[in-house]
Backbone as CSV, one residue per row, in Angstrom:
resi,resn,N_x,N_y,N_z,CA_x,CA_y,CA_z,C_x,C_y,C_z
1,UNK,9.291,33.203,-32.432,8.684,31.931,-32.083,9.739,30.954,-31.579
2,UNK,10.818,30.954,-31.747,11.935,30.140,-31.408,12.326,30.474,-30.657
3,UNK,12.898,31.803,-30.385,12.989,31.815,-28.791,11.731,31.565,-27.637
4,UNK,10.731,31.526,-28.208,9.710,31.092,-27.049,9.976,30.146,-26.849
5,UNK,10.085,28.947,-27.907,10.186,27.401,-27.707,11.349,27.245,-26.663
6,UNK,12.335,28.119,-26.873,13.875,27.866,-26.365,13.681,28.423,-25.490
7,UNK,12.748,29.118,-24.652,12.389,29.482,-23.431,11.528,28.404,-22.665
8,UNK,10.641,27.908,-23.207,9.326,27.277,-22.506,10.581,25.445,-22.311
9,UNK,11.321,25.690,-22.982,11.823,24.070,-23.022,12.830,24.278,-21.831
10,UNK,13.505,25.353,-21.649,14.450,25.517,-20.532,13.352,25.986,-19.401
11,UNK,12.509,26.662,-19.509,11.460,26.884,-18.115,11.095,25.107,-17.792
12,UNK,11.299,24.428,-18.713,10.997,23.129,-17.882,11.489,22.059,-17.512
13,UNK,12.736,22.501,-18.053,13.905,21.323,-17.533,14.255,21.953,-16.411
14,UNK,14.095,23.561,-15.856,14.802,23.797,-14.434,13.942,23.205,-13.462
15,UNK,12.972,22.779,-13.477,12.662,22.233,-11.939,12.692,20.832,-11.978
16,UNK,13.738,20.417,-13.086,13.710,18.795,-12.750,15.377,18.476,-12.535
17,UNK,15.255,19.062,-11.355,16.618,18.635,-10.362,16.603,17.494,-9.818
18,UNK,17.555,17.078,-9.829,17.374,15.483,-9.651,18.216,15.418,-8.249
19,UNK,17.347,14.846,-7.379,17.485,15.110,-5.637,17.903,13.264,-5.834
20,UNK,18.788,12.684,-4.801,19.334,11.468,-4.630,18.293,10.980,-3.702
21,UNK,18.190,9.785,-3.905,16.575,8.797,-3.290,17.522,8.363,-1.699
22,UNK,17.296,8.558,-0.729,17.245,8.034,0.375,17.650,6.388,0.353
23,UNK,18.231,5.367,1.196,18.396,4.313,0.783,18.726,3.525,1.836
24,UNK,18.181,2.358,2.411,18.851,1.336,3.176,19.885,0.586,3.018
25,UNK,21.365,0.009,3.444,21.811,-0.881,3.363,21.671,-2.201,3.535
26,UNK,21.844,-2.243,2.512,21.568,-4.031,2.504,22.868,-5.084,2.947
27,UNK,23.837,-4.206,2.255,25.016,-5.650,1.991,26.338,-4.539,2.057
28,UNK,27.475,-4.701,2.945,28.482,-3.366,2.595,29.829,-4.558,1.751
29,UNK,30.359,-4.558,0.869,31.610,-5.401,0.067,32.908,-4.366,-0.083
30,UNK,33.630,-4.885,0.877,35.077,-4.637,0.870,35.954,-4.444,-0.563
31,UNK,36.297,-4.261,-1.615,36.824,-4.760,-2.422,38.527,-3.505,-2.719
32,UNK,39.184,-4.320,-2.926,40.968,-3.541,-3.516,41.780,-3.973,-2.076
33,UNK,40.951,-4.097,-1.244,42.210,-4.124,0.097,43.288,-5.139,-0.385
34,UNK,44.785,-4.133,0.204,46.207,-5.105,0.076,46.524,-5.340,1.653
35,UNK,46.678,-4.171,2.196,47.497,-4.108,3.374,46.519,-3.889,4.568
36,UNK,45.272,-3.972,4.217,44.350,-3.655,6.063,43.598,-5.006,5.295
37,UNK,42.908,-5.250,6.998,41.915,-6.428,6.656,40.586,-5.467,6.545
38,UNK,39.530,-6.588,6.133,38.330,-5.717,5.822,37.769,-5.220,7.469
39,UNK,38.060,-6.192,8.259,37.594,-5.833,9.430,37.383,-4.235,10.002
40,UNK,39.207,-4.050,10.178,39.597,-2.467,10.131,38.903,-1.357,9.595
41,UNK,38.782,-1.830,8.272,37.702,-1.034,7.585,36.392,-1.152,8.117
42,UNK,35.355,-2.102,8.166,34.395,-1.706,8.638,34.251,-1.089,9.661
43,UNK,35.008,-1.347,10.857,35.051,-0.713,12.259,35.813,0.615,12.039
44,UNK,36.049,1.330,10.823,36.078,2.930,10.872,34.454,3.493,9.757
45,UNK,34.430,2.591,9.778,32.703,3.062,8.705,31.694,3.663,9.577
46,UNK,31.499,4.498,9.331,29.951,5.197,10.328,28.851,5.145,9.999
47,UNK,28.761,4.029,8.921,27.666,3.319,8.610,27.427,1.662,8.856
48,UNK,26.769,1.213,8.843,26.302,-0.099,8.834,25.042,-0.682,8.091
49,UNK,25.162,-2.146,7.903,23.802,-2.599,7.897,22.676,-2.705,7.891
50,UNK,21.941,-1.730,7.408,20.436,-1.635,7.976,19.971,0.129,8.413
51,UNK,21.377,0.661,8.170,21.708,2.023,8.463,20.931,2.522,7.071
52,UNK,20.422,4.191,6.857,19.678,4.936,6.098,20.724,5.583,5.291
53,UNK,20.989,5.372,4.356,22.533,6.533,3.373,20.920,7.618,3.119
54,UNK,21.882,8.628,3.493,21.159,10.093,2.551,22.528,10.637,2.160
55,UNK,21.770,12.003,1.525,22.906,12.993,0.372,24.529,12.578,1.206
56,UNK,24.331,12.997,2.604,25.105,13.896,2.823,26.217,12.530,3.355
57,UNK,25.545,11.034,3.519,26.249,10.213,4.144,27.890,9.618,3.037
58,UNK,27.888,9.546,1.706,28.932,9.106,0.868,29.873,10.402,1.852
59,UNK,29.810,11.606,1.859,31.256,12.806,2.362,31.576,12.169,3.687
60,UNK,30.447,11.551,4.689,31.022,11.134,5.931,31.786,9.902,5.856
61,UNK,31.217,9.058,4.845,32.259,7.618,4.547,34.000,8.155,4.645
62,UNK,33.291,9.074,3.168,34.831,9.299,2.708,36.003,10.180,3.678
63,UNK,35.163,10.741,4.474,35.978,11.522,5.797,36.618,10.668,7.078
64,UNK,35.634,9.557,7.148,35.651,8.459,7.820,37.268,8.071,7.513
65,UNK,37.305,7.626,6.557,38.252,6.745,6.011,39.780,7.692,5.434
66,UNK,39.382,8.862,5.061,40.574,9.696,4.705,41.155,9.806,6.084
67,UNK,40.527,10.482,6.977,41.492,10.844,8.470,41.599,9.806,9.307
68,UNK,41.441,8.693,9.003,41.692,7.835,9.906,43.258,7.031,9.732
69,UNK,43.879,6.619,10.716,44.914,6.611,10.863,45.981,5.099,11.713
C-alpha cells in the first residue's frame, strides 16, 4: 500500500513542470555600473521596452553582453 501511495504521489508531481510565463517589458534598470555608462549598455541589449522576454531571451541578454567588446 505504500508503495502505491509513493507511486500515485510521484505519477503526479511529474506533469507539473513548471514552464516560465512569457512577459512584456515594462521598465529595463541599469544597476552596479563603474566604468560604462548605462547608455552603452542598453545599446548592446537585444531587448527593449515593450519587447516580449520568453525562455530562451535571459541566454541572448547574457550573450549580448558577454561578447561584446
Amino acid at each position: 500500500m505504500r508503495k502505491l501511495a509513493i507511486a500515485i504521489l510521484l505519477a503526479l508531481g511529474l506533469p507539473a513542470v513548471v514552464k516560465a510565463q512569457d512577459f512584456t517589458i515594462a521598465d529595463i534598470i541599469v544597476d552596479g555600473y563603474q566604468r560604462i555608462s548605462p547608455g552603452i549598455i542598453y545599446n548592446l541589449l537585444p531587448v527593449g521596452i515593450g519587447d516580449v522576454v520568453t525562455e530562451r531571451t535571459p541566454a541572448e541578454i547574457i550573450r549580448a553582453l558577454v561578447t561584446s567588446e
